[in-house]
Coordinates of C-alpha atoms (C1' of nucleotides) in Angstrom, one line a residue:
Chain A
M11 CA -93.0 -17.5 57.7
L12 CA -93.7 -16.0 60.6
R13 CA -97.0 -14.7 62.1
F14 CA -100.1 -16.0 59.8
G15 CA -103.2 -14.0 60.4
V16 CA -106.4 -15.5 58.4
V17 CA -109.1 -13.1 58.5
R18 CA -112.5 -14.4 56.7
G19 CA -113.6 -11.7 54.6
P20 CA -116.8 -11.8 52.3
H21 CA -115.0 -12.8 49.2
G22 CA -113.2 -16.0 51.0
V23 CA -110.0 -15.9 53.4
E24 CA -107.8 -12.6 53.5
E25 CA -103.9 -13.1 54.6
R26 CA -102.4 -10.6 56.8
M27 CA -99.1 -12.2 56.4
S28 CA -97.7 -14.2 53.9
L29 CA -95.8 -17.3 53.5
T30 CA -92.3 -17.4 51.7
L31 CA -92.5 -18.2 48.3
T32 CA -91.5 -21.9 49.4
G33 CA -94.4 -22.3 51.7
Y34 CA -96.3 -21.9 49.2
A35 CA -94.8 -24.4 46.8
I36 CA -95.3 -27.2 49.2
L37 CA -98.7 -25.9 50.3
G38 CA -99.1 -26.1 46.5
H39 CA -97.8 -29.9 46.5
L40 CA -99.8 -30.6 49.4
A41 CA -103.0 -29.8 47.6
L42 CA -102.1 -32.2 44.6
K43 CA -102.0 -34.8 46.8
P44 CA -100.3 -35.6 50.5
W45 CA -96.9 -36.2 50.5
T46 CA -94.2 -37.8 52.7
T47 CA -91.3 -34.9 53.4
Y48 CA -88.9 -37.2 51.7
E49 CA -91.1 -37.2 48.7
L50 CA -90.9 -33.6 48.5
A51 CA -87.3 -33.3 49.1
E52 CA -87.0 -35.4 46.3
Q53 CA -89.3 -33.6 44.1
F54 CA -87.2 -30.5 45.1
R55 CA -83.9 -32.0 44.4
K56 CA -85.6 -33.7 40.7
N57 CA -88.1 -31.6 39.3
L58 CA -88.0 -28.0 41.5
R59 CA -84.2 -26.9 42.1
H60 CA -84.1 -25.4 38.6
Y61 CA -86.6 -22.9 39.6
L62 CA -86.9 -22.6 43.1
P63 CA -83.2 -24.1 44.9
R64 CA -84.0 -24.9 48.1
A65 CA -81.6 -27.0 50.9
E66 CA -83.0 -30.2 51.7
S67 CA -83.3 -29.2 55.3
Q68 CA -85.7 -26.6 54.7
I69 CA -88.0 -29.2 53.2
Y70 CA -88.1 -31.1 56.3
L71 CA -88.9 -27.7 58.1
V72 CA -91.5 -26.1 56.4
P73 CA -94.5 -28.3 56.3
K74 CA -93.8 -28.6 60.4
Q75 CA -94.3 -24.7 60.2
L76 CA -97.4 -25.4 57.8
V77 CA -98.8 -27.5 60.2
A78 CA -98.2 -25.0 63.2
L79 CA -100.3 -22.6 61.3
G80 CA -103.0 -25.0 60.6
L81 CA -102.5 -24.9 57.1
A82 CA -101.0 -28.7 57.0
S83 CA -102.0 -31.6 59.3
V84 CA -99.3 -34.6 59.7
R85 CA -100.0 -38.4 59.9
T86 CA -97.2 -40.5 61.2
E87 CA -97.2 -43.7 59.5
R88 CA -94.7 -47.1 60.1
I89 CA -93.0 -48.6 57.6
G90 CA -91.8 -52.1 59.6
R91 CA -89.7 -50.1 62.7
R92 CA -89.0 -47.1 60.3
S93 CA -91.5 -44.2 61.0
R94 CA -92.5 -41.6 58.6
S95 CA -94.5 -38.4 58.5
V96 CA -97.0 -37.9 55.9
Y97 CA -98.5 -34.3 55.5
E98 CA -101.9 -32.9 54.1
I99 CA -103.5 -30.3 53.5
T100 CA -106.2 -28.8 55.5
P101 CA -109.7 -27.0 54.3
L102 CA -108.1 -23.3 55.7
G103 CA -104.7 -24.5 53.8
E104 CA -106.8 -25.1 50.8
E105 CA -108.0 -21.7 50.9
V106 CA -105.2 -19.7 51.9
L107 CA -103.5 -21.2 48.3
R108 CA -106.5 -20.3 46.8
A109 CA -106.3 -16.9 48.0
W110 CA -102.6 -17.0 46.8
L111 CA -103.3 -17.8 43.3
Q112 CA -106.2 -15.2 43.3
R113 CA -103.1 -12.6 44.1
P114 CA -100.4 -11.1 41.3
P115 CA -97.5 -12.7 42.0
D116 CA -94.9 -10.4 44.2
A117 CA -91.9 -10.7 41.5
R118 CA -93.1 -11.3 37.9
G119 CA -89.6 -11.8 36.2
P120 CA -87.8 -14.4 37.0
A121 CA -84.4 -13.9 39.2
L122 CA -81.4 -14.6 38.1
E123 CA -77.8 -15.4 39.7
F124 CA -75.0 -16.1 37.6
E125 CA -71.2 -16.0 39.1
A126 CA -70.1 -17.1 36.0
I127 CA -71.2 -13.9 34.1
L128 CA -69.2 -11.8 36.7
R129 CA -66.1 -13.8 36.0
V130 CA -66.6 -13.2 32.5
M131 CA -67.0 -9.5 33.4
L132 CA -63.8 -9.4 35.0
A133 CA -62.3 -11.7 33.1
P134 CA -60.0 -8.9 31.4
L135 CA -58.3 -8.9 34.9
G136 CA -57.1 -12.7 34.2
E137 CA -56.1 -14.7 31.3
D138 CA -58.3 -15.8 28.3
D139 CA -57.9 -19.4 29.7
R140 CA -59.1 -18.7 33.0
L141 CA -62.1 -17.4 30.9
L142 CA -62.6 -20.6 28.8
A143 CA -62.3 -22.9 32.2
V144 CA -65.3 -20.9 33.3
L145 CA -67.3 -21.3 30.3
R146 CA -66.7 -24.9 29.6
G147 CA -67.4 -25.1 33.5
V148 CA -70.9 -23.7 32.6
R149 CA -71.3 -25.8 29.7
D150 CA -70.3 -29.0 31.4
D151 CA -72.6 -28.3 34.2
N152 CA -75.7 -27.8 32.3
Q153 CA -75.4 -31.4 30.4
E154 CA -77.2 -32.6 33.5
M155 CA -79.8 -29.7 33.1
L156 CA -80.4 -31.1 29.8
R157 CA -80.3 -35.3 30.9
I158 CA -83.1 -34.4 33.2
A159 CA -85.3 -32.3 30.8
E160 CA -85.0 -35.3 28.4
Q161 CA -85.8 -37.7 31.3
I162 CA -88.9 -35.4 31.8
G163 CA -90.1 -35.2 28.0
D164 CA -89.6 -39.1 27.8
D165 CA -91.8 -39.6 30.9
Y166 CA -94.6 -37.7 29.6
V167 CA -94.2 -39.3 26.3
A168 CA -94.5 -42.8 27.5
G169 CA -97.5 -41.6 29.4
R170 CA -95.9 -42.5 32.9
A171 CA -95.4 -39.1 34.8
P172 CA -96.5 -38.5 38.3
F173 CA -98.8 -36.1 36.9
Q174 CA -99.4 -36.8 33.4
R175 CA -103.0 -35.5 34.1
F176 CA -101.6 -32.2 34.2
A177 CA -99.4 -32.9 31.2
L178 CA -100.8 -29.7 28.9
H179 CA -100.2 -27.3 32.1
R180 CA -96.6 -28.9 32.5
S181 CA -95.5 -28.6 29.2
I182 CA -95.3 -25.0 29.9
M183 CA -92.9 -25.5 32.3
H184 CA -91.1 -27.9 30.0
D185 CA -90.8 -25.6 27.3
F186 CA -89.4 -23.1 29.8
L187 CA -86.8 -25.2 31.2
C188 CA -85.7 -26.8 27.9
S189 CA -85.7 -23.1 26.3
F190 CA -83.3 -22.1 29.2
A191 CA -81.0 -25.1 29.3
E192 CA -80.6 -25.0 25.8
L193 CA -80.1 -21.2 25.8
V194 CA -76.9 -21.9 28.1
D195 CA -75.9 -24.9 26.0
D196 CA -75.7 -22.4 22.9
W197 CA -74.3 -19.7 25.0
S198 CA -71.8 -21.5 26.2
T199 CA -70.4 -22.7 23.2
R200 CA -70.3 -20.4 21.3
S201 CA -68.5 -18.1 23.5
I202 CA -66.0 -20.9 24.0
A203 CA -65.4 -20.8 20.5
R204 CA -65.2 -16.9 20.5
V205 CA -62.3 -16.8 23.1
Q206 CA -60.6 -19.3 21.2
R207 CA -60.4 -17.4 17.7
W208 CA -59.3 -14.1 19.7
P209 CA -55.4 -15.4 19.9
S210 CA -55.6 -15.4 15.9
M211 CA -57.9 -12.1 15.4
S212 CA -56.5 -8.1 14.7
P213 CA -57.5 -5.6 17.1
D214 CA -59.7 -4.3 14.2
E215 CA -61.1 -7.7 13.8
R216 CA -61.7 -7.8 17.6
E217 CA -63.5 -4.5 17.2
A218 CA -65.5 -5.5 14.6
E219 CA -66.7 -8.8 16.0
A220 CA -68.1 -6.9 18.9
I221 CA -69.8 -4.2 17.6
A222 CA -71.7 -6.7 15.3
I223 CA -72.8 -8.5 18.2
Y224 CA -74.0 -5.2 20.0
A225 CA -75.3 -4.0 16.7
E226 CA -77.8 -7.1 16.5
R227 CA -78.7 -8.0 19.8
P228 CA -81.5 -8.1 20.9
R229 CA -83.7 -8.4 17.9
R230 CA -85.3 -4.8 17.6
A231 CA -89.1 -4.3 17.7
S232 CA -91.2 -7.6 18.9
A233 CA -94.2 -5.8 16.9
G234 CA -97.8 -7.2 15.9
R235 CA -97.9 -9.9 18.6
E236 CA -100.3 -11.0 21.1
G237 CA -102.4 -8.4 23.4
R238 CA -99.9 -5.4 23.0
G239 CA -99.7 -2.9 26.0
R240 CA -99.3 -2.9 30.0
G241 CA -101.1 -4.4 32.1
T242 CA -101.7 -7.0 34.3
T243 CA -105.3 -7.8 33.3
Chain Q
M14 CA -68.2 -11.6 54.7
L15 CA -67.0 -12.4 58.5
R16 CA -63.1 -13.5 58.9
F17 CA -60.8 -13.5 56.5
G18 CA -57.3 -14.6 56.7
V19 CA -54.9 -13.9 54.3
V20 CA -51.9 -16.2 54.1
R21 CA -49.0 -15.5 51.8
G22 CA -47.8 -18.5 50.4
P23 CA -45.4 -19.2 47.7
H24 CA -47.9 -18.3 44.9
G25 CA -49.0 -15.2 46.3
V26 CA -51.9 -15.0 48.6
E27 CA -54.4 -17.8 49.6
E28 CA -57.3 -17.0 51.4
R29 CA -58.6 -18.8 54.4
M30 CA -62.1 -17.7 54.4
S31 CA -63.6 -16.2 51.6
L32 CA -65.7 -13.0 50.4
T33 CA -69.2 -13.0 49.8
L34 CA -69.8 -13.1 45.8
T35 CA -71.2 -9.3 46.5
G36 CA -68.0 -9.1 48.2
Y37 CA -65.8 -9.8 44.9
A38 CA -68.5 -8.4 42.8
I39 CA -67.6 -4.8 44.0
L40 CA -63.9 -5.5 44.7
G41 CA -63.7 -6.5 40.8
H42 CA -65.2 -3.0 40.0
L43 CA -63.1 -1.3 42.6
A44 CA -60.1 -3.1 40.7
L45 CA -61.2 -1.3 37.3
K46 CA -61.7 2.5 38.3
P47 CA -62.3 4.1 41.8
W48 CA -66.2 4.3 42.5
T49 CA -68.5 6.3 44.9
T50 CA -71.1 4.5 46.8
Y51 CA -73.9 6.1 45.0
E52 CA -72.1 4.9 41.5
L53 CA -72.1 1.6 42.7
A54 CA -75.7 1.2 43.5
E55 CA -76.6 2.5 39.9
Q56 CA -74.0 0.1 37.9
F57 CA -75.8 -2.7 40.1
R58 CA -79.2 -1.1 39.3
K59 CA -78.6 -0.7 36.0
N60 CA -76.4 -3.3 35.0
L61 CA -76.0 -6.0 37.3
R62 CA -79.5 -6.5 38.8
H63 CA -80.3 -8.8 36.0
Y64 CA -77.3 -11.6 37.2
L65 CA -76.6 -10.2 40.9
P66 CA -79.7 -8.8 42.3
R67 CA -78.8 -6.9 45.5
A68 CA -80.8 -4.6 47.8
E69 CA -79.4 -1.2 47.6
S70 CA -78.5 -1.0 51.3
Q71 CA -76.5 -3.9 50.8
I72 CA -74.4 -1.7 48.3
Y73 CA -73.4 0.8 50.8
L74 CA -72.6 -1.9 53.4
V75 CA -70.3 -3.8 51.7
P76 CA -67.6 -1.5 50.7
K77 CA -67.3 -0.4 54.4
Q78 CA -66.6 -4.0 55.2
L79 CA -63.6 -4.0 52.3
V80 CA -62.1 -1.5 53.8
A81 CA -62.3 -2.6 57.5
L82 CA -60.5 -6.0 56.0
G83 CA -58.0 -4.1 54.2
L84 CA -58.9 -4.6 51.1
A85 CA -60.1 -1.3 49.9
S86 CA -59.5 2.4 51.2
V87 CA -61.8 5.4 51.5
R88 CA -61.2 9.1 50.5
T89 CA -63.9 11.4 51.6
E90 CA -64.6 14.5 48.7
R91 CA -66.7 17.3 49.2
I92 CA -69.0 18.7 46.8
G93 CA -70.1 21.9 47.9
R94 CA -71.6 21.2 51.2
R95 CA -72.4 17.5 50.3
S96 CA -70.0 14.8 51.0
R97 CA -69.2 11.7 49.0
S98 CA -67.2 8.3 49.7
V99 CA -64.9 7.2 46.9
Y100 CA -63.6 3.6 47.3
E101 CA -60.5 2.2 45.9
I102 CA -58.6 -0.9 45.8
T103 CA -55.3 -1.8 48.0
P104 CA -52.7 -3.8 46.8
L105 CA -53.8 -6.5 49.1
G106 CA -57.7 -6.2 47.4
E107 CA -56.1 -6.7 44.2
E108 CA -54.1 -9.7 45.2
V109 CA -57.0 -11.6 46.7
L110 CA -59.2 -10.6 43.3
R111 CA -56.4 -12.4 41.2
A112 CA -56.6 -15.2 43.8
W113 CA -60.4 -15.6 43.2
L114 CA -60.2 -15.1 39.7
Q115 CA -57.2 -18.1 39.6
R116 CA -59.8 -20.4 41.5
P117 CA -62.7 -22.3 39.9
P118 CA -66.0 -20.6 40.6
D119 CA -68.2 -22.3 43.5
A120 CA -71.1 -22.0 41.4
R121 CA -71.0 -23.1 37.6
G122 CA -74.4 -23.0 36.5
P123 CA -77.2 -20.2 36.9
A124 CA -79.1 -20.3 39.7
L125 CA -82.5 -19.3 38.8
E126 CA -85.8 -18.6 40.8
F127 CA -89.4 -17.9 39.4
E128 CA -92.3 -17.9 41.3
A129 CA -94.3 -17.4 37.3
I130 CA -93.2 -21.2 37.0
L131 CA -94.7 -22.2 40.4
R132 CA -97.6 -20.5 39.4
V133 CA -97.9 -22.6 36.2
M134 CA -97.3 -25.8 37.9
L135 CA -100.4 -25.0 40.2
A136 CA -102.6 -23.7 37.4
P137 CA -105.1 -26.3 37.2
L138 CA -106.1 -25.6 40.7
G139 CA -107.3 -22.2 39.4
E140 CA -108.7 -20.7 36.3
D141 CA -107.0 -19.9 32.8
D142 CA -107.8 -16.2 32.7
R143 CA -105.1 -16.2 36.0
L144 CA -102.7 -18.1 34.1
L145 CA -102.8 -15.9 31.2
A146 CA -102.4 -13.1 33.7
V147 CA -99.2 -14.7 35.5
L148 CA -97.7 -14.9 31.6
R149 CA -98.8 -11.3 30.6
G150 CA -97.1 -10.0 33.6
V151 CA -93.5 -12.0 32.8
R152 CA -93.9 -10.5 29.3
D153 CA -94.5 -6.9 30.3
D154 CA -92.0 -6.9 33.1
N155 CA -89.5 -8.6 30.7
Q156 CA -90.2 -5.6 28.3
E157 CA -88.2 -3.3 30.5
M158 CA -85.3 -6.0 30.3
L159 CA -84.9 -5.9 26.3
R160 CA -85.2 -2.0 26.8
I161 CA -82.1 -1.9 28.8
A162 CA -80.4 -4.3 26.7
E163 CA -81.0 -1.9 23.6
Q164 CA -79.8 1.0 25.8
I165 CA -76.5 -1.0 26.3
G166 CA -76.0 -2.2 22.3
D167 CA -76.5 1.7 21.3
D168 CA -73.9 2.9 23.7
Y169 CA -71.4 0.1 22.5
V170 CA -72.0 0.3 18.5
A171 CA -71.8 4.5 19.4
G172 CA -68.3 4.3 21.3
R173 CA -69.6 5.6 24.5
A174 CA -70.2 3.0 27.1
P175 CA -68.1 3.4 30.3
F176 CA -65.9 0.5 29.3
Q177 CA -65.9 0.2 26.1
R178 CA -62.4 -0.7 26.2
F179 CA -63.8 -3.8 27.2
A180 CA -66.4 -4.3 24.8
L181 CA -65.4 -7.8 23.2
H182 CA -65.3 -9.5 27.0
R183 CA -68.8 -7.6 27.7
S184 CA -70.5 -8.6 24.6
I185 CA -70.3 -11.7 25.9
M186 CA -72.6 -10.9 28.6
H187 CA -74.6 -9.1 26.2
D188 CA -75.0 -12.1 24.3
F189 CA -76.5 -13.8 27.1
L190 CA -78.5 -10.8 28.5
C191 CA -79.9 -10.3 25.3
S192 CA -80.5 -14.5 24.7
F193 CA -82.4 -14.8 27.9
A194 CA -84.7 -11.5 27.5
E195 CA -85.5 -12.9 24.3
L196 CA -86.0 -16.4 25.5
V197 CA -88.6 -15.1 28.0
D198 CA -90.4 -12.8 25.8
D199 CA -90.6 -15.9 23.4
W200 CA -91.7 -18.2 25.5
S201 CA -94.3 -16.2 27.3
T202 CA -95.8 -14.8 24.1
R203 CA -96.2 -18.3 22.9
S204 CA -97.3 -19.6 26.4
I205 CA -100.4 -17.1 26.1
A206 CA -101.1 -18.0 22.6
R207 CA -101.3 -21.7 23.3
V208 CA -103.6 -21.0 26.9
Q209 CA -105.8 -18.8 24.6
R210 CA -106.5 -21.6 22.2
W211 CA -107.2 -24.2 24.5
P212 CA -110.9 -23.2 25.5
S213 CA -111.9 -24.1 21.5
M214 CA -110.1 -27.4 21.8
S215 CA -111.1 -31.0 22.3
P216 CA -109.1 -33.1 25.0
D217 CA -107.5 -35.2 22.5
E218 CA -106.3 -32.2 20.2
R219 CA -104.6 -31.0 23.8
E220 CA -103.2 -34.1 24.7
A221 CA -101.5 -34.1 21.3
E222 CA -100.3 -30.7 22.0
A223 CA -98.8 -31.6 25.1
I224 CA -96.8 -34.8 23.6
A225 CA -95.8 -33.2 21.0
I226 CA -93.8 -30.5 23.1
Y227 CA -92.5 -33.4 25.4
A228 CA -91.0 -35.3 22.2
E229 CA -89.6 -32.5 20.8
R230 CA -88.0 -30.8 23.6
P231 CA -85.2 -30.5 24.2
R232 CA -83.2 -30.8 21.4
R233 CA -81.7 -34.4 21.6
A234 CA -78.0 -34.9 20.8
S235 CA -75.5 -32.1 20.7
A236 CA -72.7 -34.2 19.1
G237 CA -69.9 -32.7 16.9
R238 CA -69.3 -29.5 19.0
E239 CA -66.3 -28.1 20.7
G240 CA -64.2 -29.9 23.3
R241 CA -66.5 -32.8 23.9
G242 CA -66.3 -34.5 27.6
R243 CA -66.1 -33.4 31.2
G244 CA -63.7 -31.7 32.6
T245 CA -63.0 -28.0 34.3
T246 CA -59.6 -27.9 32.1
Chain M
dG11 C1' -70.7 -57.5 57.9
dG12 C1' -70.1 -53.4 54.9
dA13 C1' -71.9 -49.9 51.6
dC14 C1' -75.2 -47.4 50.2
dA15 C1' -79.7 -45.4 49.6
dC16 C1' -83.4 -44.1 52.9
dA17 C1' -85.2 -41.0 56.0
dT18 C1' -85.5 -37.1 59.3
dG19 C1' -84.3 -34.1 61.4
dT20 C1' -81.8 -30.0 64.6
dA21 C1' -78.7 -25.9 65.9
dA22 C1' -76.4 -22.2 64.7
dC23 C1' -74.8 -18.6 61.9
dG24 C1' -75.4 -14.9 58.7
dG25 C1' -76.3 -12.4 54.1
dG26 C1' -79.1 -10.1 52.5
dT27 C1' -83.8 -7.4 52.8
dT28 C1' -87.0 -4.8 54.2
dA29 C1' -88.1 -0.5 56.4
dC30 C1' -87.0 3.6 58.1
dA31 C1' -84.6 7.9 58.3
dT32 C1' -82.2 12.4 56.6
dG33 C1' -80.2 16.0 54.4
dA34 C1' -78.6 18.4 50.0
dT35 C1' -78.9 20.0 45.4
dT36 C1' -81.2 20.6 40.7
dT37 C1' -85.3 21.3 38.3
dC38 C1' -89.4 23.6 37.1
Chain L
dG22 C1' -91.3 26.4 47.2
dA23 C1' -92.4 21.8 45.9
dA24 C1' -90.6 17.9 44.1
dA25 C1' -87.3 14.8 41.9
dT26 C1' -83.0 13.4 42.4
dC27 C1' -78.7 13.0 44.6
dA28 C1' -76.4 10.4 48.3
dT29 C1' -75.7 8.1 52.5
dG30 C1' -76.8 5.3 55.9
dT31 C1' -78.9 2.1 60.1
dA32 C1' -82.0 -1.4 62.5
dA33 C1' -84.1 -5.1 63.2
dC34 C1' -85.3 -9.5 61.4
dC35 C1' -85.5 -13.9 59.3
dC36 C1' -85.2 -17.0 55.6
dG37 C1' -82.3 -20.1 54.3
dT38 C1' -77.9 -22.2 54.3
dT39 C1' -74.1 -25.1 56.5
dA40 C1' -72.8 -28.9 58.9
dC41 C1' -73.9 -32.0 62.0
dA42 C1' -76.3 -36.2 63.7
dT43 C1' -78.9 -40.8 63.9
dG44 C1' -81.0 -44.6 63.2
dT45 C1' -83.2 -48.1 59.1
dG46 C1' -83.5 -51.2 55.3
dT47 C1' -81.2 -53.5 51.3
dC48 C1' -78.3 -55.2 48.8
dC49 C1' -74.3 -57.9 47.5

DNA sequence: GGACACATGTAACGGGTTACATGATTTC
DNA sequence: GAAATCATGTAACCCGTTACATGTGTCC
């Protein structure tokens, strides 16, 4: 997060040094409504962790930093004897966020880190049943993601989602999350089935199976689609 | 990487403290054949970055640490006046790797970090054309991934891949990579098309579109599949 | 009265990134 | 002889994680 020099240029604010993605994520949430740190932590735990995984402690730290930078303000409420901090965005925070939304993303594509794939790669050094265990672990874990996606879908259909008014935009997110969870489910399921068939196959059959996959994937040519060509606009 | 106490137990080595995933990734590569740091860096740049992204400098640092831990050895070759280090796995390194392959993975599912999704989430704060720019950026960047996957597929079909002998195992990786690249391509393409239609739609139509997506995704029930139920085996 | 969720942090550590630096070899 | 690629690092920095700590409210 570090220093954060804000320069007021002719077209609004320009940032000398930017926040981390976590910082913008929280600032963005504050732009929608005031949040307590607990609510933010909950939000990250339930909804954001699939494409912005962060430790709980970070969610309590970052809002403080935003306040220190003048991008947010805190108000302390008392619920009985228990106190809680409510964070709100400041006008400066709104400007900084707007400037960020105007800028092109730092990373355009998704960053994936997938230990299981490394284990698949090194699987020839071990036994097939270890590979199966890895793939089953992936699939089992993914069931949770599928359940969460289902829950979110139900909430929007029932009209009781916290951000129902953004349903249209959020449906793009939901589309991605579901596609991803379904991909992991499908991939792990068919890979388990494949590995299970290997012992009963001849070397030639195995060779043929591998080559068939390499020959068919990725599907070639995606011609005749919207807005062909480079450019970020 | 830090300390790394190896204890020789009744069933082979037991590790007191483990390597990072990067450490195991490189150790795993050394188990297949000796590599120079440059080759490793190339390998990470071309093949691994999609599911284990690491800075180049890290690839030069980690093998040195493996040597310091006694898991690998270096040999310095001279090509003309230019020298290069060739790294090889030691017997201890092989044991440690085998022990790791035996253990269940630390993270079973994939970890995703996707700035563009955050921008989709906050898109209602900006203009639709900013959202379109983000989605187009994602799709354009993803073309590169699709091209790389195609290249890899061609190499295996032609029988000239560096690890042709592992074609069967690696086809599982290829399957995942292609599925993912195709997902990103499909998702970004259909999302661009959707956003472009929004201006010409009535509020009711937009509402209906959103709800339709939430109602259909994720696909419900995945009954009658292999090995139902929990458990890591 | 015990368990569990609510609620909010702090301190230390380190893995990985960014930025920089440098020289050799090949290609045009 | 300029440019690109080959080839190998080092130093500083810091974001995020791990692990710990602590008290409140509520349910049974």
